[in-house]
Tab-separated table of C-alpha atoms in Angstrom:
chain	number	residue	atom	x	y	z
A	1	UNK	CA	-82.619	276.262	210.339
A	2	UNK	CA	-86.052	274.675	210.677
A	3	UNK	CA	-86.554	270.926	210.496
A	4	UNK	CA	-89.223	269.625	208.110
A	5	UNK	CA	-91.329	266.529	208.728
A	6	UNK	CA	-93.259	265.033	205.808
A	7	UNK	CA	-96.364	263.034	206.738
A	8	UNK	CA	-97.612	259.843	205.119
A	9	UNK	CA	-100.634	261.658	203.684
A	10	UNK	CA	-98.513	264.242	201.896
A	11	UNK	CA	-96.199	261.685	200.320
A	12	UNK	CA	-98.991	259.341	199.241
A	13	UNK	CA	-101.065	262.078	197.615
A	14	UNK	CA	-98.102	263.548	195.742
A	15	UNK	CA	-97.290	260.099	194.346
A	16	UNK	CA	-100.929	259.456	193.406
A	17	UNK	CA	-101.115	262.834	191.652
A	18	UNK	CA	-98.047	261.978	189.569
A	19	UNK	CA	-99.447	258.495	188.852
A	20	UNK	CA	-102.807	259.867	187.694
A	21	UNK	CA	-101.154	262.112	185.092
A	22	UNK	CA	-97.917	260.312	184.113
A	23	UNK	CA	-97.581	262.281	180.860
A	24	UNK	CA	-98.075	265.693	182.473
A	25	UNK	CA	-96.247	267.952	184.893
A	26	UNK	CA	-98.258	268.076	188.112
A	27	UNK	CA	-98.068	270.451	191.045
A	28	UNK	CA	-99.890	271.370	194.211
A	29	UNK	CA	-99.842	273.141	197.547
A	30	UNK	CA	-98.319	271.764	200.742
A	31	UNK	CA	-100.202	272.398	203.964
A	32	UNK	CA	-98.516	272.382	207.329
A	33	UNK	CA	-98.287	273.388	210.939
A	34	UNK	CA	-95.354	275.256	212.453
A	35	UNK	CA	-93.940	274.704	215.913
A	36	UNK	CA	-90.696	276.171	217.262
A	37	UNK	CA	-87.898	274.761	215.128
A	38	UNK	CA	-90.076	272.469	213.020
A	39	UNK	CA	-92.493	272.569	210.101
A	40	UNK	CA	-94.780	269.541	209.862
A	41	UNK	CA	-96.315	268.994	206.418
A	42	UNK	CA	-99.688	267.436	207.222
A	43	UNK	CA	-101.555	267.479	203.908
A	44	UNK	CA	-101.335	268.623	200.313
A	45	UNK	CA	-103.825	269.804	197.729
A	46	UNK	CA	-103.188	268.711	194.123
A	47	UNK	CA	-103.744	271.774	191.947
A	48	UNK	CA	-102.844	271.210	188.329
A	49	UNK	CA	-101.748	268.737	185.664
A	50	UNK	CA	-100.857	271.385	183.106
A	51	UNK	CA	-99.013	274.697	183.095
A	52	UNK	CA	-101.499	276.795	185.078
A	53	UNK	CA	-102.708	280.235	184.159
A	54	UNK	CA	-101.839	282.875	186.734
A	55	UNK	CA	-105.504	283.637	187.400
A	56	UNK	CA	-106.574	280.017	187.937
A	57	UNK	CA	-103.579	279.449	190.204
A	58	UNK	CA	-104.477	282.525	192.236
A	59	UNK	CA	-108.068	281.301	192.581
A	60	UNK	CA	-106.854	277.883	193.706
A	61	UNK	CA	-104.428	279.249	196.303
A	62	UNK	CA	-107.043	281.654	197.681
A	63	UNK	CA	-109.589	278.856	198.192
A	64	UNK	CA	-106.956	276.500	199.593
A	65	UNK	CA	-105.778	279.174	202.035
A	66	UNK	CA	-109.319	279.681	203.358
A	67	UNK	CA	-109.968	275.934	203.640
A	68	UNK	CA	-106.629	275.144	205.277
A	69	UNK	CA	-107.189	277.830	207.909
A	70	UNK	CA	-110.345	275.983	208.975
A	71	UNK	CA	-108.189	272.871	209.446
A	72	UNK	CA	-105.705	274.799	211.595
A	73	UNK	CA	-103.107	274.637	208.816
A	74	UNK	CA	-101.264	277.105	206.596
A	75	UNK	CA	-100.007	276.858	203.024
A	76	UNK	CA	-96.382	275.991	203.736
A	77	UNK	CA	-94.995	275.229	200.310
A	78	UNK	CA	-95.469	273.802	196.845
A	79	UNK	CA	-94.594	270.568	195.039
A	80	UNK	CA	-93.960	269.555	191.435
A	81	UNK	CA	-93.437	266.327	189.484
A	82	UNK	CA	-92.172	266.621	185.901
A	83	UNK	CA	-93.059	264.618	182.810
A	84	UNK	CA	-89.543	263.753	181.673
A	85	UNK	CA	-87.626	260.979	183.400
A	86	UNK	CA	-84.488	263.065	183.852
A	87	UNK	CA	-86.144	266.473	183.965
A	88	UNK	CA	-85.216	268.215	187.214
A	89	UNK	CA	-86.257	271.706	186.121
A	90	UNK	CA	-88.800	273.751	188.035
A	91	UNK	CA	-91.301	275.649	185.921
A	92	UNK	CA	-91.896	279.364	186.324
A	93	UNK	CA	-95.425	278.943	187.721
A	94	UNK	CA	-94.164	276.663	190.501
A	95	UNK	CA	-91.270	278.999	191.329
A	96	UNK	CA	-93.604	281.969	191.382
A	97	UNK	CA	-96.084	280.181	193.648
A	98	UNK	CA	-93.432	278.861	196.030
A	99	UNK	CA	-91.756	282.254	196.276
A	100	UNK	CA	-95.100	283.952	196.960
A	101	UNK	CA	-95.823	281.459	199.736
A	102	UNK	CA	-92.339	282.054	201.190
A	103	UNK	CA	-93.115	285.762	201.500
A	104	UNK	CA	-95.849	284.937	204.008
A	105	UNK	CA	-94.548	281.756	205.627
A	106	UNK	CA	-91.114	281.452	207.150
A	107	UNK	CA	-89.364	278.168	206.319
A	108	UNK	CA	-91.646	277.448	203.337
A	109	UNK	CA	-90.439	274.548	201.203
A	110	UNK	CA	-90.546	273.427	197.586
A	111	UNK	CA	-90.594	269.681	196.876
A	112	UNK	CA	-89.433	268.355	193.505
A	113	UNK	CA	-90.227	264.712	192.760
A	114	UNK	CA	-87.377	262.658	191.273
A	115	UNK	CA	-88.878	260.689	188.358
A	116	UNK	CA	-85.817	258.476	187.957
A	117	UNK	CA	-86.274	257.148	191.478
A	118	UNK	CA	-90.075	256.918	191.485
A	119	UNK	CA	-91.122	253.314	192.101
A	120	UNK	CA	-93.567	251.413	194.346
A	121	UNK	CA	-90.683	250.579	196.723
A	122	UNK	CA	-87.983	253.254	196.635
A	123	UNK	CA	-85.137	252.763	199.079
A	124	UNK	CA	-85.184	256.428	200.013
A	125	UNK	CA	-87.828	259.092	199.392
A	126	UNK	CA	-87.653	259.946	195.659
A	127	UNK	CA	-87.745	263.688	196.004
A	128	UNK	CA	-85.738	266.757	196.894
A	129	UNK	CA	-86.861	269.251	199.525
A	130	UNK	CA	-85.726	272.799	198.789
A	131	UNK	CA	-85.821	276.018	200.780
A	132	UNK	CA	-84.895	279.620	200.083
A	133	UNK	CA	-81.402	280.759	201.018
A	134	UNK	CA	-80.500	284.292	202.086
A	135	UNK	CA	-80.421	285.323	198.404
A	136	UNK	CA	-83.999	284.067	197.855
A	137	UNK	CA	-82.729	281.202	195.693
A	138	UNK	CA	-84.306	277.762	196.037
A	139	UNK	CA	-81.616	275.290	197.104
A	140	UNK	CA	-81.742	271.725	198.522
A	141	UNK	CA	-82.356	271.592	202.229
A	142	UNK	CA	-79.867	269.704	204.406
A	143	UNK	CA	-81.111	266.092	204.334
A	144	UNK	CA	-80.480	265.727	208.055
A	145	UNK	CA	-83.185	268.338	208.596
A	146	UNK	CA	-85.846	266.420	206.614
A	147	UNK	CA	-87.726	263.796	208.617
A	148	UNK	CA	-90.098	261.083	207.456
A	149	UNK	CA	-92.818	259.801	209.734
A	150	UNK	CA	-93.060	255.994	209.490
A	151	UNK	CA	-91.279	255.660	206.129
A	152	UNK	CA	-91.748	251.867	205.781
A	153	UNK	CA	-95.438	252.187	206.597
A	154	UNK	CA	-95.745	255.067	204.128
A	155	UNK	CA	-94.266	252.905	201.366
A	156	UNK	CA	-96.683	250.037	202.120
A	157	UNK	CA	-99.683	252.349	202.002
A	158	UNK	CA	-98.442	253.893	198.757
A	159	UNK	CA	-97.964	250.455	197.155
A	160	UNK	CA	-101.422	249.319	198.252
A	161	UNK	CA	-103.125	252.394	196.842
A	162	UNK	CA	-101.183	252.282	193.586
A	163	UNK	CA	-102.108	248.604	193.117
A	164	UNK	CA	-105.746	249.500	193.813
A	165	UNK	CA	-105.477	252.317	191.217
A	166	UNK	CA	-106.615	254.809	193.863
A	167	UNK	CA	-105.021	257.567	191.774
A	168	UNK	CA	-108.100	257.418	189.570
A	169	UNK	CA	-110.060	258.869	192.500
A	170	UNK	CA	-107.670	261.736	193.209
A	171	UNK	CA	-109.071	265.143	192.272
A	172	UNK	CA	-106.915	268.154	191.531
A	173	UNK	CA	-108.098	271.738	191.267
A	174	UNK	CA	-108.026	271.629	187.464
A	175	UNK	CA	-110.622	268.861	187.557
A	176	UNK	CA	-112.705	270.848	190.050
A	177	UNK	CA	-112.738	273.840	187.712
A	178	UNK	CA	-114.106	271.574	184.971
A	179	UNK	CA	-116.715	270.096	187.323
A	180	UNK	CA	-117.369	272.030	190.552
A	181	UNK	CA	-118.926	268.888	192.098
A	182	UNK	CA	-115.472	267.279	192.163
A	183	UNK	CA	-113.997	267.475	195.671
A	184	UNK	CA	-110.515	269.036	195.444
A	185	UNK	CA	-110.016	268.495	199.195
A	186	UNK	CA	-110.038	264.723	198.538
A	187	UNK	CA	-111.725	264.025	201.871
A	188	UNK	CA	-112.607	260.425	200.990
A	189	UNK	CA	-109.039	259.666	199.991
A	190	UNK	CA	-107.719	261.371	203.127
A	191	UNK	CA	-109.954	259.150	205.263
A	192	UNK	CA	-108.732	256.068	203.421
A	193	UNK	CA	-105.074	256.965	204.015
A	194	UNK	CA	-105.788	257.661	207.685
A	195	UNK	CA	-107.542	254.297	208.021
A	196	UNK	CA	-104.678	252.413	206.378
A	197	UNK	CA	-102.200	254.165	208.661
A	198	UNK	CA	-104.287	253.264	211.726
A	199	UNK	CA	-104.452	249.608	210.654
A	200	UNK	CA	-100.684	249.554	210.136
A	201	UNK	CA	-100.199	250.945	213.634
A	202	UNK	CA	-102.606	248.445	215.162
A	203	UNK	CA	-105.049	251.196	216.091
A	204	UNK	CA	-107.968	249.763	214.141
């Protein structure tokens, strides 16, 4: 079974997406790179803050697939954060998207955020990583196979950006469809996260 490593950028952007739309279910695509025995999730693209229409979701995934290929990445999964505090359900659009991705990418994952544990300083990552079993059902992945790069640093960066209300600058694909000038790749935010990570590591 493949190990999964979740990068700082992925975690931070998922949290910011949920923080930007606290009264909505949000979801997006996970981008990664596969090596023998490991899937590294390097980035994510926030897609929607409402139940997406099949056509708009297809358009989003097609554009994301083309863009991610230029970055040397593949769409490796999907994520979702629910509105309700104790809601751990996965909506049909997310399941459909994740299952479609799994048809093309071995070891694709589905990440469900845990609203009850979401906080600026969670003791452990407030989410569940799922994968498809032999019956094509989405089940939690063995926690020993999920790795977190620089977890303490990731939490500090997340806290800093939440305090700075950086979520206001996060753009999902829904927003892009309303205004095509809005950058759904979130390049500026990606650079900011990279800079904060470099400072934390003493590289800048």
